[in-house]
Coordinates of C-alpha atoms in Angstrom, one line a residue:
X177 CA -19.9 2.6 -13.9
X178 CA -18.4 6.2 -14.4
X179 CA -15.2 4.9 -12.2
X180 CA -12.9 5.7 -15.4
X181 CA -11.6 8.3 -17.5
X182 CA -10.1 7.9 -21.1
X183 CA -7.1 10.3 -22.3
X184 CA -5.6 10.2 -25.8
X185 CA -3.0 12.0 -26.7
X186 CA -0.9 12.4 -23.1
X187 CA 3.1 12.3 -23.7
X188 CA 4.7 9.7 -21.5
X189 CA 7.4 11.8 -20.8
X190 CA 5.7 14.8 -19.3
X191 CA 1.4 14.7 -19.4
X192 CA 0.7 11.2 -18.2
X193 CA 2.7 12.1 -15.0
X194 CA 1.4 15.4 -14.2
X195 CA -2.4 14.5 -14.8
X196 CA -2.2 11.5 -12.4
X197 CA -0.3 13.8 -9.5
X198 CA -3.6 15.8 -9.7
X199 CA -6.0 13.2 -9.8
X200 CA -4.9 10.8 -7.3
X201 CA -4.8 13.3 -4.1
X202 CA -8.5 13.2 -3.5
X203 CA -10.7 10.1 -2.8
X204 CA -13.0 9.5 -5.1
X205 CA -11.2 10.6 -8.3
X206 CA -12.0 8.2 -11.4
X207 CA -9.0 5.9 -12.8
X208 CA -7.3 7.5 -15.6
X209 CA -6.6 5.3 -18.8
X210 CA -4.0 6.9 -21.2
X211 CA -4.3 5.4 -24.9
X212 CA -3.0 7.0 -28.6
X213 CA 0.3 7.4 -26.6
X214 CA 2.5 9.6 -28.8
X215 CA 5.2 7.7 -30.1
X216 CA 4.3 4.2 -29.3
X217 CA 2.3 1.3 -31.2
X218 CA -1.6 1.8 -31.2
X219 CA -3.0 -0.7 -28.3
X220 CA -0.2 -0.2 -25.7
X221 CA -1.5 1.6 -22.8
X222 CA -1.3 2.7 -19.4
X223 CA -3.7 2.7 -16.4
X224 CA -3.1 4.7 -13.5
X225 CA -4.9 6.1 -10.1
X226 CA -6.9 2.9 -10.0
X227 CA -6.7 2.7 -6.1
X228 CA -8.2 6.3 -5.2
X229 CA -11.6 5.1 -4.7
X230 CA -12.9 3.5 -2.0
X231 CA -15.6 1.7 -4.2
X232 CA -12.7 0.7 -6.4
X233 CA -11.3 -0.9 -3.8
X234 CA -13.9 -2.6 -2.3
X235 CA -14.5 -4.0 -6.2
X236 CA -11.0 -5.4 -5.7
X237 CA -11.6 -7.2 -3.4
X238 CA -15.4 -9.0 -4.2
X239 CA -17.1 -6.5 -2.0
X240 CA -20.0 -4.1 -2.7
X241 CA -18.9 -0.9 -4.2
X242 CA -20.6 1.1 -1.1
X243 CA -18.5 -0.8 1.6
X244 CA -18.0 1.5 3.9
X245 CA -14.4 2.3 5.6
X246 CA -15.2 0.0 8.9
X247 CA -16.4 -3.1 6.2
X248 CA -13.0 -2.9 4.5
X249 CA -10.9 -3.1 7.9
X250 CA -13.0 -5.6 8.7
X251 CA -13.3 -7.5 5.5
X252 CA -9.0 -7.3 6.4
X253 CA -9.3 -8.3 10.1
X254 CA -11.1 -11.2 9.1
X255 CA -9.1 -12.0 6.4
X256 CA -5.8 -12.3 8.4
X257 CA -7.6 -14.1 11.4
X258 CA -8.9 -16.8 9.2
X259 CA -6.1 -16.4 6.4
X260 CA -8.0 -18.4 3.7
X261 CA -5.6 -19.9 0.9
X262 CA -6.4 -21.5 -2.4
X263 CA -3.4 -22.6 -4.0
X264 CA -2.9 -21.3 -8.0
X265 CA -3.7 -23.9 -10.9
X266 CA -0.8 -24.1 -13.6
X267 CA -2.1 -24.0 -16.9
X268 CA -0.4 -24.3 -20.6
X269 CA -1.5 -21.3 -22.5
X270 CA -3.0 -17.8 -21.7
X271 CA -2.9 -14.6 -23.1
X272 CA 0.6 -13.4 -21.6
X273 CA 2.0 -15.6 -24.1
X274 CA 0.5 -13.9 -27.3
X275 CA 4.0 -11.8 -27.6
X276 CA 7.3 -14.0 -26.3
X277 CA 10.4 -11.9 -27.1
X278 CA 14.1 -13.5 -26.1
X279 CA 17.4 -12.6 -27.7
X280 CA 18.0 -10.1 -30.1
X281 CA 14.0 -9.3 -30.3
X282 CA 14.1 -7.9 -26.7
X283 CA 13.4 -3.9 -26.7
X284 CA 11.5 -2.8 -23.5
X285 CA 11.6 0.8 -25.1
X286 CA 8.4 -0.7 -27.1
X287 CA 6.2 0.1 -24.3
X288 CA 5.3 3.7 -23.2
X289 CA 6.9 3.6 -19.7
X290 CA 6.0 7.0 -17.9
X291 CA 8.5 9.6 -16.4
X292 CA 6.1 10.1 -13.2
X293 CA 7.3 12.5 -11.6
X294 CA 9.1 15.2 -13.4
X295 CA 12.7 14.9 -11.3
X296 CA 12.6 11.0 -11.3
X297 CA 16.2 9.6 -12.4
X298 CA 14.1 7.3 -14.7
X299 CA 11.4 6.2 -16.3
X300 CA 9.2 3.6 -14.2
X301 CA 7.4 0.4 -15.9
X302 CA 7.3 -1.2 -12.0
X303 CA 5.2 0.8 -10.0
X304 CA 1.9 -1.0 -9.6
X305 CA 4.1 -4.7 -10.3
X306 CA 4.9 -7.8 -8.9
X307 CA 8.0 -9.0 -8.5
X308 CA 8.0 -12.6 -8.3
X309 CA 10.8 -15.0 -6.7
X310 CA 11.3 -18.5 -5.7
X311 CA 13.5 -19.0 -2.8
X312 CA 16.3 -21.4 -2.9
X313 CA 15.6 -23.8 0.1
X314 CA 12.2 -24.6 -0.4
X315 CA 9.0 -24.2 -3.3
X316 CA 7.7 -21.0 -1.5
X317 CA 7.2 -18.3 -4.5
X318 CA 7.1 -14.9 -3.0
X319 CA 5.6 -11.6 -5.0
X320 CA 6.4 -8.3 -3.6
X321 CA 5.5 -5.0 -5.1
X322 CA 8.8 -3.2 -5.5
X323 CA 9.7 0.0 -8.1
X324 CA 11.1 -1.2 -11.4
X325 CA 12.7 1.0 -13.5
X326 CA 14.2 1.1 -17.0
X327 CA 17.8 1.0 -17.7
X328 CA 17.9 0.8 -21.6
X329 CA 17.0 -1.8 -24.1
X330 CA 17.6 -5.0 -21.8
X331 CA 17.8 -4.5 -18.5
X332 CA 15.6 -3.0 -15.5
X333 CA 16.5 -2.4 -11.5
X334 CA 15.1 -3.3 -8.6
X335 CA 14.6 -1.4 -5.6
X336 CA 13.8 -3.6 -2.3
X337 CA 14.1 -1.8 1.1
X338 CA 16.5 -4.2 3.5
X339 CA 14.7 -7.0 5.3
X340 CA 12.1 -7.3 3.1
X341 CA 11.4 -10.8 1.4
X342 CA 12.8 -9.9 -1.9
X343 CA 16.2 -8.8 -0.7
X344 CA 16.3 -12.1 1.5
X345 CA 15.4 -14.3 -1.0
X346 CA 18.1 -13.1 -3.0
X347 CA 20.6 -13.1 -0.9
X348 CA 20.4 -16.5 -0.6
X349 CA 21.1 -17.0 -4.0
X350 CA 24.3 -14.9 -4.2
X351 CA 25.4 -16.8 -1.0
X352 CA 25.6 -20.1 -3.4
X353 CA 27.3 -18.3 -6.0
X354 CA 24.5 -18.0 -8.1
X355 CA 21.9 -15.7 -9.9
X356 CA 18.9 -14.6 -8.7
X357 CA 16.0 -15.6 -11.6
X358 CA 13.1 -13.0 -11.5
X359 CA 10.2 -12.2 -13.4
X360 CA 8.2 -9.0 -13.1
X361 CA 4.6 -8.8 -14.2
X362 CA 4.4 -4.6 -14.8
X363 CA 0.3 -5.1 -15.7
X364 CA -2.7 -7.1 -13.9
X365 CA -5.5 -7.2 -11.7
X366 CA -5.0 -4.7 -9.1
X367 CA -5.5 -7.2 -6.4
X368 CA -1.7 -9.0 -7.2
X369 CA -0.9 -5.4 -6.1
X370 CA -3.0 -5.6 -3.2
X371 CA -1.4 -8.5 -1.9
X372 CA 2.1 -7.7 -3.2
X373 CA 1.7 -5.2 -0.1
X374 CA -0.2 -7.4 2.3
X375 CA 3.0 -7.6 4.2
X376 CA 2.1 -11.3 4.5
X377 CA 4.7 -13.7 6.3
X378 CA 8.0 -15.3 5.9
X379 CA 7.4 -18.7 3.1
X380 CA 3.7 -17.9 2.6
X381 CA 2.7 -17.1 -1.3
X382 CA 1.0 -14.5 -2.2
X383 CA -0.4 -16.5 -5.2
X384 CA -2.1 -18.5 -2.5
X385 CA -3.4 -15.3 -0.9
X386 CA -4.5 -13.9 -3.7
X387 CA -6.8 -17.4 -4.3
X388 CA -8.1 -16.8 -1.3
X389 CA -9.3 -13.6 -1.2
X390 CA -10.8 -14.1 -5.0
X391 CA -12.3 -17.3 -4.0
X392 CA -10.9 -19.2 -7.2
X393 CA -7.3 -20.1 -7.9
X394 CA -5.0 -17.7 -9.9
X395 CA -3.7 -19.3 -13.2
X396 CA -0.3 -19.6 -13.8
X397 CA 2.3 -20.8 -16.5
X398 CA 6.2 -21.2 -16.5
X399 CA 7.8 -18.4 -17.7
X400 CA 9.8 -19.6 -20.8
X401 CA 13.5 -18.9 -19.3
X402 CA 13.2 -18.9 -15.5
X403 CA 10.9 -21.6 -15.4
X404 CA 9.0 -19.2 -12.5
X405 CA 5.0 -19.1 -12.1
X406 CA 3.6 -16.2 -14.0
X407 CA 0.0 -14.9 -13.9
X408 CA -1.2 -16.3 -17.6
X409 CA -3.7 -13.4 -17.5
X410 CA -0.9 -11.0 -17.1
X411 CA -0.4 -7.8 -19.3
X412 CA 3.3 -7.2 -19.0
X413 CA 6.2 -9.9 -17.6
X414 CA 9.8 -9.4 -17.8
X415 CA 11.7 -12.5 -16.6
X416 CA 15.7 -11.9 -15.8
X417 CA 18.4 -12.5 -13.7
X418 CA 20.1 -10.4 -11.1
X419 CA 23.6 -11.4 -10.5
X420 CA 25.6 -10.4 -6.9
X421 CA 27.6 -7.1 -7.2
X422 CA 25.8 -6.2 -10.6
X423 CA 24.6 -2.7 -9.6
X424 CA 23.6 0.5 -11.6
X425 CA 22.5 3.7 -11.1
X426 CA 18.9 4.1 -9.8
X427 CA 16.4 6.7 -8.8
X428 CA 15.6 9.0 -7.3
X429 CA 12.2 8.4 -7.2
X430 CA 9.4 10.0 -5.7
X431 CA 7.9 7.5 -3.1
X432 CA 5.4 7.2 -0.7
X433 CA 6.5 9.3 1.7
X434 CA 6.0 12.5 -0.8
X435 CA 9.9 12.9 -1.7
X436 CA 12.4 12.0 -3.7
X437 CA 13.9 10.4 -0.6
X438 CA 16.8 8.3 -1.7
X439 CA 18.5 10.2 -4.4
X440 CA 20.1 8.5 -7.1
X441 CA 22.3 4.8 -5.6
X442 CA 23.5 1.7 -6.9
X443 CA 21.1 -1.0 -6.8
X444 CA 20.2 -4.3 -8.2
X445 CA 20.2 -4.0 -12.0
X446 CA 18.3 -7.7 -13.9
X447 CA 19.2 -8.7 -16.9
X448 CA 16.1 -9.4 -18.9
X449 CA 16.2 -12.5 -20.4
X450 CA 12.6 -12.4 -21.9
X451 CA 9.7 -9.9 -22.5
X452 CA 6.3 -11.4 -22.2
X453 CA 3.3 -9.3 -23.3
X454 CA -0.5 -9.9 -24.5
X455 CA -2.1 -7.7 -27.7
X456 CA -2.8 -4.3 -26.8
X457 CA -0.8 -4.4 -23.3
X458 CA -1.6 -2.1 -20.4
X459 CA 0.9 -0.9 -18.0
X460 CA -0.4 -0.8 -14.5
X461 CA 0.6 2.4 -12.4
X462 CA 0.5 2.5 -8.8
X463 CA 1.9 5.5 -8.4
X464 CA 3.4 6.9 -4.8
X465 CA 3.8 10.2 -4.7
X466 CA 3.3 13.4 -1.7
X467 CA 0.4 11.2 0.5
X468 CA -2.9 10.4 0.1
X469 CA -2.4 8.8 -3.4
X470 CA -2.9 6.0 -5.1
X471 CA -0.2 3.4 -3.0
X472 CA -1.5 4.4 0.1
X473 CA -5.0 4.5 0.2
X474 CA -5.8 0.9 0.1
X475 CA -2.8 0.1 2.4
X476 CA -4.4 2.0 4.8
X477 CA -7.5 -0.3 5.1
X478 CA -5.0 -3.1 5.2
X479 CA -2.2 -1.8 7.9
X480 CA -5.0 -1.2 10.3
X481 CA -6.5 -4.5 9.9
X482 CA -3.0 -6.1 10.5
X483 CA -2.2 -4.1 13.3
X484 CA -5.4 -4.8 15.0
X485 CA -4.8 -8.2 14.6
X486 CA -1.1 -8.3 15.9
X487 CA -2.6 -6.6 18.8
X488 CA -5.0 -8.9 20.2
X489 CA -2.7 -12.1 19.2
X490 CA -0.5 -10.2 21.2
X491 CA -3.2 -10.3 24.4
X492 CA -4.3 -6.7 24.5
X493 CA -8.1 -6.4 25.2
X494 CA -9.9 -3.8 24.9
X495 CA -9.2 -2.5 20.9
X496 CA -12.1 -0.8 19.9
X497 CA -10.4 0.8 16.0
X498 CA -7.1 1.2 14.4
X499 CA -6.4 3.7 11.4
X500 CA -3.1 3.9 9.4
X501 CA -3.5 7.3 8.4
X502 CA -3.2 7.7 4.3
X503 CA -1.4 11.2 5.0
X504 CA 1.3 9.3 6.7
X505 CA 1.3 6.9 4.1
X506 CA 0.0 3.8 5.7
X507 CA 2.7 4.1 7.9
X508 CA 4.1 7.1 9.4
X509 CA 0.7 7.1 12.0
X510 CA -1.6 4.9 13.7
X511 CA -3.7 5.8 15.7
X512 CA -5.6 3.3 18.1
X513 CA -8.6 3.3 20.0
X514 CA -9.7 1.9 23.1
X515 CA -11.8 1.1 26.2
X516 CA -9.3 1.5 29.2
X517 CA -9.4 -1.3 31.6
X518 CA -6.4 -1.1 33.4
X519 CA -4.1 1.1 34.8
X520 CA -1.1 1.6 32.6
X521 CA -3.3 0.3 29.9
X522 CA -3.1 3.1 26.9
X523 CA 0.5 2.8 27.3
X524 CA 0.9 -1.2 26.8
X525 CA -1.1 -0.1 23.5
X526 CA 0.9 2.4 22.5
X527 CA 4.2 0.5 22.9
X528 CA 3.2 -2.6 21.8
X529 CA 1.8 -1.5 18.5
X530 CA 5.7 0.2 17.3
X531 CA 7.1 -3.1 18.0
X532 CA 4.1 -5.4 16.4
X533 CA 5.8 -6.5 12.7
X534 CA 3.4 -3.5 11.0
X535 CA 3.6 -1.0 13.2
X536 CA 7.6 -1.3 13.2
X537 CA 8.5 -0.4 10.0
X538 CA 8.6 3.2 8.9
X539 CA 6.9 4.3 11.8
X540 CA 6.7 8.1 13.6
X541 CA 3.7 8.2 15.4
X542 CA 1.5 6.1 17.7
X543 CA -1.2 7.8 18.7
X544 CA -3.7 5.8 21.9
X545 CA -7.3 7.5 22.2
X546 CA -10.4 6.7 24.1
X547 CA -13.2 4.7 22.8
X548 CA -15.4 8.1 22.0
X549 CA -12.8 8.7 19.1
X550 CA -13.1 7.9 16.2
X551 CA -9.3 6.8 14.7
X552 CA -10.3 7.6 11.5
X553 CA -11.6 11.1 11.7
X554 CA -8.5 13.5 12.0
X555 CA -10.2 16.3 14.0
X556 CA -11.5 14.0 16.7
X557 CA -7.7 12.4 17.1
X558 CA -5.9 16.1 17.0
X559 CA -8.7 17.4 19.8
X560 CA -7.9 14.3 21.8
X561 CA -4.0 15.4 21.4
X562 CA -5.1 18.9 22.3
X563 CA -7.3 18.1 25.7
X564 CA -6.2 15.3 26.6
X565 CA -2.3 15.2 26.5
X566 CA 0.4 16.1 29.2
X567 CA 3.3 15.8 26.7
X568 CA 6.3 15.2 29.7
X569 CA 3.9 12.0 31.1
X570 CA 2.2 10.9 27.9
X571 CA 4.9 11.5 25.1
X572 CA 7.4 8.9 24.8
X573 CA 10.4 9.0 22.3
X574 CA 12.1 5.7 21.0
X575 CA 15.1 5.9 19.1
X576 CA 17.0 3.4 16.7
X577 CA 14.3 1.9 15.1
X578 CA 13.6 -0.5 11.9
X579 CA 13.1 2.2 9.1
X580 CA 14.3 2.4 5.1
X581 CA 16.1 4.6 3.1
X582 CA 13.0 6.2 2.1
X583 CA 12.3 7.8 4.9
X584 CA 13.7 11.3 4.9
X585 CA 15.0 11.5 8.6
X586 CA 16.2 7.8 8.8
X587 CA 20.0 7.8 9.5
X588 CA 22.0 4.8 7.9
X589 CA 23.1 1.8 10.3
X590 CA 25.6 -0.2 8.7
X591 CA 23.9 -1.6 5.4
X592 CA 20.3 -0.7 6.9
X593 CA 18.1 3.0 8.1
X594 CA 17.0 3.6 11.5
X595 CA 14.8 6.4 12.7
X596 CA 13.1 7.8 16.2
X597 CA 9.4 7.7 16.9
X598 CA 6.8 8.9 19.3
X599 CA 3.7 7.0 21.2
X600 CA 1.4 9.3 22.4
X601 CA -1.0 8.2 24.9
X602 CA -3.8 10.8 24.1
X603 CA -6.4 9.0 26.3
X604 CA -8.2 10.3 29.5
X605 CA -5.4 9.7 32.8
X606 CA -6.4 6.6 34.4
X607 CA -6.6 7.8 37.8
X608 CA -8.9 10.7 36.4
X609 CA -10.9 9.2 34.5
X610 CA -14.3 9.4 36.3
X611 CA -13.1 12.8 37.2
X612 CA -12.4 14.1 33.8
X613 CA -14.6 17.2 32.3
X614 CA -17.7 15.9 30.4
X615 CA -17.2 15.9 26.9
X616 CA -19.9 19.0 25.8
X617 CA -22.3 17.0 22.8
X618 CA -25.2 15.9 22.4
X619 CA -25.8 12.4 23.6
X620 CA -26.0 9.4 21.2
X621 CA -29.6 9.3 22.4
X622 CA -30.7 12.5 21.8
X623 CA -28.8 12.2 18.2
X624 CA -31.5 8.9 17.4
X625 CA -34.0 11.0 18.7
X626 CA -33.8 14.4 16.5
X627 CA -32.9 12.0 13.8
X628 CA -36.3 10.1 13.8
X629 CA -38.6 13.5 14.8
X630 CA -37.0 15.3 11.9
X631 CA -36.1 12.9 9.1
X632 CA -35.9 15.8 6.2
X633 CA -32.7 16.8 8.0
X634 CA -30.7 13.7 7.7
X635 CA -29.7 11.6 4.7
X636 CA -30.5 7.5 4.9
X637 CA -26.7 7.4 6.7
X638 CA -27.7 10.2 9.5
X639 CA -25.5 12.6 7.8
X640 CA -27.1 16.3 7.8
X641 CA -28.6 16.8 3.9
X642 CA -26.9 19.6 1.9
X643 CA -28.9 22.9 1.6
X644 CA -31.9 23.5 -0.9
X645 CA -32.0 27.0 -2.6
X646 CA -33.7 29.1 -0.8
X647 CA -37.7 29.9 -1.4
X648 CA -39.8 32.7 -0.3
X649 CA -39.1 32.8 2.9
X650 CA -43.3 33.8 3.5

């Protein structure tokens, strides 16, 4: 389909980084597939900058490659409203078991495990992965996409920012006294990564998820020492166990933010307890790095949606678009539009969107617009800003909110990170807004009208046609 480019040759410890940092900024960008890895056996691979097309994405996820960037929001709006689920089928074979390493055999130094970015403290095999869990007090089986990183022969560590479901789940283990078992599938279909990130709730899989959105049940198998479901299709799984107090140097890592925000800490370190891997394994990369790449551009899509949704389940009318800009990485900004019906109305948006469960983590910026902006199209939203802002009436600043240690300008609370963030109500004043200057275009009207007199002029979307060499202009 010409959505993927094949490299030989590319060192893991300096080229396959440095290639994907310049591919992944721009959407659009074909998928990179690194093979003849210097140093490693023939067949083991690495796939990387698989999420910076929108196409791609909309492949993901059973949609046609030209969905458009409204059919993906609402492909997720719909999604989460009617939150289809098809539990997984547990099967006794698949290809993830064509390689079973335990004991002695274990060497995760077989695979060709990138440096990604050139300052990392560590090579990363868990960047487009899925960690997988059971909790303790019930059957639920949680997956969440958290950085892995190598720590020698045996072992890997974990990253998971406080609060999320990982960190719970294990905590409850080390409150009994007792391990944490783990696997970590480091290669798969991109949608595991998908939902690893759908930010789904408390006790609901994202194997069931996953089922849903690919209308047919994911198969699974018990991993051979934790007895935890793994995909059977799976490229890569590591199964472990992460003990209480067993912590090891890790990072820094350049994340989604664009820095290598946390520096090198003490996190969980797992000790492997088998590899699993099929013939000719591919490593999946999902690689954050200085935003728009390749972990942010499909959250985007799926942030908005979320948002949207928490919004009207929260009994706000009047949402007419929601964008989680990829700059901020799917986080940092939303920006929201709407049809003001009220007084007081953009500011009940703006407020209740940084304390929706989305909207409250990581967040700077909540930006409220009218419905003639389009939340998606950055030059709209900053004109809106521009003409349409008094900053001392339509700026408010919130302090001590729910942030992570990723964030460069979070402060640390204890064993958690707060920040400060902004809502800006960027719509038309309420008690102007019949008043307000005319907004100097063409009408919609007239738009349909030159559009059908003059149809050279306009591509099958209504977008103006690029220019034709010039003739002789007799």
């Amino acid at each position: 389909m010409g959505e993927l480019v094949t490299v030989t040759g590319a060192d893991c410890e300096s080229d396959i980084g440095a290639i994907v940092d310049i591919y992944q900024h721009q959407m659009g960008n074909a998928a990179l597939l690194f093979d003849d890895i210097p140093g490693y056996a023939p067949g083991f691979r690495v796939v990387a900058n698989t999420m910076t097309s929108q196409s791609r994405i909309a492949l993901t996820l059973g949609l046609p490659p030209s969905a458009s960037t409204a059919d993906l929001i609402a492909y997720w709006r719909d999604y989460f409203s009617e939150s289809p689920m098809l539990a997984p089928r547990e099967v006794a074979d698949g290809p993830i078991l064509n390689n079973v390493l335990q004991g002695p055999e274990i060497d995760l130094r077989r695979f060709p495990v990138p440096l990604w970015h050139e300052h990392d403290g560590g090579r990363y095999i868990g960047t487009g992965s899925l960690v997988i869990q059971r909790d303790p007090d019930s059957e639920w089986v949680n997956g969440g996409t958290y950085r892995v990183q190598l720590q020698g022969d045996r072992d890997v560590s974990l990253y998971i920012s406080k609060g999320k479901h990982g960190q719970l789940i294990m905590q409850k283990y080390w409150d009994r006294g007792l391990p944490c078992p783990v696997a970590i599938s480091c290669g798969h279909d991109p949608l595991l990564v998908i939902a690893g990130g759908a930010e789904l709730p408390f006790g609901v899989s994202e194997y069931d998820a996953i089922g849903g959105m690919a209308g047919a049940p994911l198969e699974l198998l018990k991993g051979p020492t934790t007895g935890l479901p793994i995909p059977a299709n799976a490229e890569i799984v590591i199964e472990g166990e992460i003990h209480q107090g067993d912590l090891v140097p890790e990072g820094p890592f350049g994340e989604f933010t664009g820095y290598y925000a946390t520096g090198a800490a003490e996190n969980p370190r797992v000790r492997v307890t088998s590899v699993l891997y099929r013939n000719d394994p591919i490593i999946l990369g999902n690689v954050p790095a200085v935003p728009p790449n390749d972990d942010t551009y499909f959250g985007g899509y799926l942030r908005s949606a979320l948002l949207w949704n928490q919004l009207e389940r929260a009994g706000i009318p009047g949402i007419r678009g929601v964008w989680a800009h990829e700059a901020g990485g799917g986080h940092y900004w939303f920006t929201i539009s709407i049809d003001q019906l009220y007084p007081g109305h953009s500011k009940q948006v703006g407020t209740a969107a940084q304390a929706c469960h989305v909207g409250a983590y990581c967040n700077k910026y909540i930006v409220v617009v009218d419905a003639d902006i389009d939340p998606t199209n950055t030059d709209q939203v900053i004109w809106a800003m521009c003409s349409r802002v008094d900053p001392p009436v339509d700026v408010e600043m919130l302090q001590r909110c729910w942030s992570t240690g990723l964030d460069p300008t979070a402060h640390r609370a204890g064993q958690g990170f707060l920040n400060s963030r902004m809502v800006i109500d960027a719509c038309r004043p309420w008690e102007r807004i019949r008043d307000f200057p005319m907004v100097a275009r063409a009408s919609k009207g007239s738009q349909e009208e030159v559009r059908r007199k003059f149809p050279h002029l306009f591509d099958d979307a209504g977008h103006p046609v690029p220019a034709q060499p010039a003739g002789d202009a007799r």
